[in-house]
mmCIF file of C-alpha atoms in Angstrom:
data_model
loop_
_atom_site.group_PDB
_atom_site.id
_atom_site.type_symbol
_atom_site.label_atom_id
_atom_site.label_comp_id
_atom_site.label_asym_id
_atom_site.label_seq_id
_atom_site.Cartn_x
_atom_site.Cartn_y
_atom_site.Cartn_z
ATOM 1 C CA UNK A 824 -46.849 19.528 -6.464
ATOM 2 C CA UNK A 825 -45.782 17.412 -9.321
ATOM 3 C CA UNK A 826 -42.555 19.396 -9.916
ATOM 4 C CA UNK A 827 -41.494 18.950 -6.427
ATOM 5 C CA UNK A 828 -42.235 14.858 -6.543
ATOM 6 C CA UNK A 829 -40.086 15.045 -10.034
ATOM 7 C CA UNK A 830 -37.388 16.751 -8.647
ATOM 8 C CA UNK A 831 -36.998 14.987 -5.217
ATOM 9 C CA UNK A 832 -37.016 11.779 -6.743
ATOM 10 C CA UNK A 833 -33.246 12.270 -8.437
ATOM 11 C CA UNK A 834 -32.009 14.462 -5.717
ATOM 12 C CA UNK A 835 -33.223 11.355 -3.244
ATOM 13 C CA UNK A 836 -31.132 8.965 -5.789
ATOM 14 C CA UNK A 837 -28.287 11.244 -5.314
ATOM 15 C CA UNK A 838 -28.358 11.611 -1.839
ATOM 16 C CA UNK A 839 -28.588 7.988 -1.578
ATOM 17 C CA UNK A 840 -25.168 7.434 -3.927
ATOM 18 C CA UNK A 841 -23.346 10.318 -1.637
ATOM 19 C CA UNK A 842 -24.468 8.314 1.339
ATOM 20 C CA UNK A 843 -23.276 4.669 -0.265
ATOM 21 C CA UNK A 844 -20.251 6.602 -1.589
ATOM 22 C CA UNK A 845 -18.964 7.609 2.008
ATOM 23 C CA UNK A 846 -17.936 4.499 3.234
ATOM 24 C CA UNK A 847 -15.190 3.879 0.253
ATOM 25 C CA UNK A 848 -14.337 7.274 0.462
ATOM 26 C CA UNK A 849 -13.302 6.451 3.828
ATOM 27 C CA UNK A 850 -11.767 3.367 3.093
ATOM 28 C CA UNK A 851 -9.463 5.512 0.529
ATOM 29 C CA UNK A 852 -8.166 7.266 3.109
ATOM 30 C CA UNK A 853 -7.394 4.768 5.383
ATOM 31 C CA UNK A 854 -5.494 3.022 1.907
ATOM 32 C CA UNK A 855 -3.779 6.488 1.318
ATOM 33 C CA UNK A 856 -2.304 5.889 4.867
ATOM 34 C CA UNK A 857 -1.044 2.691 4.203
ATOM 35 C CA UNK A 858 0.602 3.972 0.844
ATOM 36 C CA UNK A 859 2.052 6.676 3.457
ATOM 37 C CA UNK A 860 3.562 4.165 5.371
ATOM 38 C CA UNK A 861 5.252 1.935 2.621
ATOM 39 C CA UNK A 862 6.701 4.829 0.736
ATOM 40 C CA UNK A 863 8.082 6.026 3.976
ATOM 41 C CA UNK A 864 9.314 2.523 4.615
ATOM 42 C CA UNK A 865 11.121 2.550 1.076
ATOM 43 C CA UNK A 866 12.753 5.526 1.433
ATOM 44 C CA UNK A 867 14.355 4.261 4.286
ATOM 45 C CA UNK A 868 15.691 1.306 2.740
ATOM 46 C CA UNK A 869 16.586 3.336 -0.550
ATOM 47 C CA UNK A 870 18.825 5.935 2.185
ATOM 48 C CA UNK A 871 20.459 2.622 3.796
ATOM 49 C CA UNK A 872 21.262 0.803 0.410
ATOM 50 C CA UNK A 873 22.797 4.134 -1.020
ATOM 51 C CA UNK A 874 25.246 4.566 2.480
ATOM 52 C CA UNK A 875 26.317 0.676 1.991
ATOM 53 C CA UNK A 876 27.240 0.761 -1.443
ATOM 54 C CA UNK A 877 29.534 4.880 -0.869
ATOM 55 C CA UNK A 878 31.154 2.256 1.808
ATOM 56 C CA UNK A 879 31.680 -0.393 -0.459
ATOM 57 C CA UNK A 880 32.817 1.704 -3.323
ATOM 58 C CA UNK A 881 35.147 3.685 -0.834
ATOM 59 C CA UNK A 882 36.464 0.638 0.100
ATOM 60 C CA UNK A 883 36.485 1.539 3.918
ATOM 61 C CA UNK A 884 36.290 -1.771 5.502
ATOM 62 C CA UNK A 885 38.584 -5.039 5.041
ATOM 63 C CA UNK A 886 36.877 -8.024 2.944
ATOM 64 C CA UNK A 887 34.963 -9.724 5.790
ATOM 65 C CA UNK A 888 33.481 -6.420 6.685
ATOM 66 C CA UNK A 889 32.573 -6.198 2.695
ATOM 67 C CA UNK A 890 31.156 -9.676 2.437
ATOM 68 C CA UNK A 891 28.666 -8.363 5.361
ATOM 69 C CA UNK A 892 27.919 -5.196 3.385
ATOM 70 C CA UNK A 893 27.291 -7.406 0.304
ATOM 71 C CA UNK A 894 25.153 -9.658 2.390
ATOM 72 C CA UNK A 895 23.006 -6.781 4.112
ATOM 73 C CA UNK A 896 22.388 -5.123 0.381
ATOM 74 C CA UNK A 897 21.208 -8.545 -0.772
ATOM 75 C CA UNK A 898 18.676 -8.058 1.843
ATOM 76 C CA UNK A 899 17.847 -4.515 1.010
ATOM 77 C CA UNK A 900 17.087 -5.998 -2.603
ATOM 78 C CA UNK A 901 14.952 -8.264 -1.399
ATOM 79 C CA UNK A 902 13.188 -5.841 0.834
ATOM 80 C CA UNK A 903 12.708 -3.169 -2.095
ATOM 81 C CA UNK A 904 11.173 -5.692 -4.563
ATOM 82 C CA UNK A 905 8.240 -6.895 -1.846
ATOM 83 C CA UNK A 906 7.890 -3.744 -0.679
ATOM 84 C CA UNK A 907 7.113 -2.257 -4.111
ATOM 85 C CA UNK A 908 4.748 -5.097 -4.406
ATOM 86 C CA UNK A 909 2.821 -3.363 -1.855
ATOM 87 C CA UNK A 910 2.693 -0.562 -2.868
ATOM 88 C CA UNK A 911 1.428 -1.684 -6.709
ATOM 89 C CA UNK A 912 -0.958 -3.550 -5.202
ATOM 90 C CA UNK A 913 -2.179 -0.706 -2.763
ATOM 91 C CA UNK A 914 -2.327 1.488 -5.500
ATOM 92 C CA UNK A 915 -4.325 -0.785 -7.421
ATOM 93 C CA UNK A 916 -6.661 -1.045 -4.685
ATOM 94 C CA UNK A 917 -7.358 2.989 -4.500
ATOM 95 C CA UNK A 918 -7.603 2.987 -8.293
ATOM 96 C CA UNK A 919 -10.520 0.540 -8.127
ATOM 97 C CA UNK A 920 -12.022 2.176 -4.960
ATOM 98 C CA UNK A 921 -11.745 5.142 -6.992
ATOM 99 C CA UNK A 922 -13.627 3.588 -10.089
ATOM 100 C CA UNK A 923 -15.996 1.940 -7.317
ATOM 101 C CA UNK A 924 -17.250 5.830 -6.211
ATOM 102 C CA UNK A 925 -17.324 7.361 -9.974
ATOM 103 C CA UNK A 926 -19.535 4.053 -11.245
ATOM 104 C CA UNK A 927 -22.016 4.635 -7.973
ATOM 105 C CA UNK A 928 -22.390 8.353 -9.677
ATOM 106 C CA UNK A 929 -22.256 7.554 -13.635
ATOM 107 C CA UNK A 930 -24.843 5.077 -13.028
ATOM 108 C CA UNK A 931 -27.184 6.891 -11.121
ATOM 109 C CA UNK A 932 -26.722 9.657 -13.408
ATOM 110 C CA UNK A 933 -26.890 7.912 -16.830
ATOM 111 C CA UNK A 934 -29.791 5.499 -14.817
ATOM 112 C CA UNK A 935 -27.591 2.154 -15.602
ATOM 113 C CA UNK A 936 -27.158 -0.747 -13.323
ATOM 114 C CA UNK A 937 -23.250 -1.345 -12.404
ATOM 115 C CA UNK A 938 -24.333 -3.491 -9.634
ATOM 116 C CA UNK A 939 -22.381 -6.425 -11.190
ATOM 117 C CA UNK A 940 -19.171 -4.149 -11.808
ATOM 118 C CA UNK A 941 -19.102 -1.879 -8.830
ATOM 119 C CA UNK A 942 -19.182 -5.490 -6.439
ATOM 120 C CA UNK A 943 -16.467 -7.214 -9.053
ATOM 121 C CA UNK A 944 -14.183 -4.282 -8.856
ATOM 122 C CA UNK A 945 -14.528 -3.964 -4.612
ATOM 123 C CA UNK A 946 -13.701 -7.348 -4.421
ATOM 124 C CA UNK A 947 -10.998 -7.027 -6.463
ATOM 125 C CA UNK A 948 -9.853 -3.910 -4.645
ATOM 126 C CA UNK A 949 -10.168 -5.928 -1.275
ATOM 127 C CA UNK A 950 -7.728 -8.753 -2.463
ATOM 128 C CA UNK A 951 -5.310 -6.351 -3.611
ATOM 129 C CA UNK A 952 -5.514 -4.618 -0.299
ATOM 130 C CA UNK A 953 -5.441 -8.005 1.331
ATOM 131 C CA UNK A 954 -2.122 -8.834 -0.711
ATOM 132 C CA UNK A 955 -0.623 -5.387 -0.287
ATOM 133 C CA UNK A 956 -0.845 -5.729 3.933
ATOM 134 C CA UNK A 957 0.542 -9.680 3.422
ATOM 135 C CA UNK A 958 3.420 -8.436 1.717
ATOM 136 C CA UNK A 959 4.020 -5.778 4.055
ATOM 137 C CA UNK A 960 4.250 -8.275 7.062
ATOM 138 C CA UNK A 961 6.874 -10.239 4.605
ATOM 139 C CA UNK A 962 8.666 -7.272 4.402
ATOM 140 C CA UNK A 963 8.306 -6.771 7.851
ATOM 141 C CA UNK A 964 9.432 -10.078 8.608
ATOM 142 C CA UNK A 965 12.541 -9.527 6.929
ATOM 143 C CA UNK A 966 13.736 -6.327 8.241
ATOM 144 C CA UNK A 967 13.411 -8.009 11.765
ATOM 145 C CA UNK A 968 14.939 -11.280 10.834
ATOM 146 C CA UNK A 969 18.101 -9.219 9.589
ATOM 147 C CA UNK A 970 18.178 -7.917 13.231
ATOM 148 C CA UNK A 971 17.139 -11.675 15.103
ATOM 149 C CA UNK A 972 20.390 -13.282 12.234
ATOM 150 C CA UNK A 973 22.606 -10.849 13.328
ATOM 151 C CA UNK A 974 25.113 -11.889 16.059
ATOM 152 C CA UNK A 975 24.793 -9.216 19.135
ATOM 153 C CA UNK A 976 28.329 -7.464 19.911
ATOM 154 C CA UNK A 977 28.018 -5.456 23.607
ATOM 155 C CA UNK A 978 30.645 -3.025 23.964
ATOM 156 C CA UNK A 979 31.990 -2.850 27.456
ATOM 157 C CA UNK A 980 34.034 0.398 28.362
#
């Protein structure tokens, strides 16, 4: 009877850290997504940026045209450097989610308190995430403000 108290009480403690482990686990993924999304989104503007400067460098369009093609990969600069803020900070915010799930385990393990740690580094991880989506919508906002800036040509047959 004693053996079975003994051994229920760690196996309850680690029970107990899978359960409060879950939840960032979770969160993880739904970060992993949004990592999905921005690399996605930069590959799109790395493909556009590489077909405007083989036009500019083939010299296919008269100087106004070029000026516009200069303009547009000004833009595409722009749009690369916030949207690799993103992603830093997104990444930052799994790393610490990460080190959030391995402290819950070490110190139940090793029987030390990380309270103070494991709450420091999900805040932390929170504001990064918080960051990361607020530079998203900026880069957001500028893909579609290229689009509003631009004057509308219709093409009538």
């Amino acid at each position: 009877m004693i053996m079975q108290t003994a051994l229920q009480t760690p196996l309850t403690d680690l029970a107990h850290v899978i359960q409060l482990a879950v939840a960032p686990v979770f969160l993880l993924t739904g970060v992993g997504s949004v990592l999905s999304v921005l690399t996605n989104r930069v590959g799109r503007i790395v493909d556009r940026t590489r077909l405007l400067e083989g036009r500019l460098s083939a010299g296919e369009s008269e100087s106004s045209a070029s000026a516009g093609i200069r303009c547009e990969l000004a833009l595409l600069s722009r749009r690369i450097r916030v949207i690799n803020w993103a992603i830093s900070l997104c990444s930052l915010c799994a790393l610490l989610i990460c080190t959030v799930i391995v402290s819950l385990f070490v110190g139940t393990l090793v029987g030390l308190d990380f309270h103070i740690f494991i709450a420091t580094s999900f805040i932390i991880a929170m504001i990064a995430l918080i960051l990361a989506l607020l530079f998203f919508l900026r880069e957001i906002y500028l893909a579609t403000a290229s689009l509003r800036d631009k004057p509308q040509t219709v093409r009538r047959k």
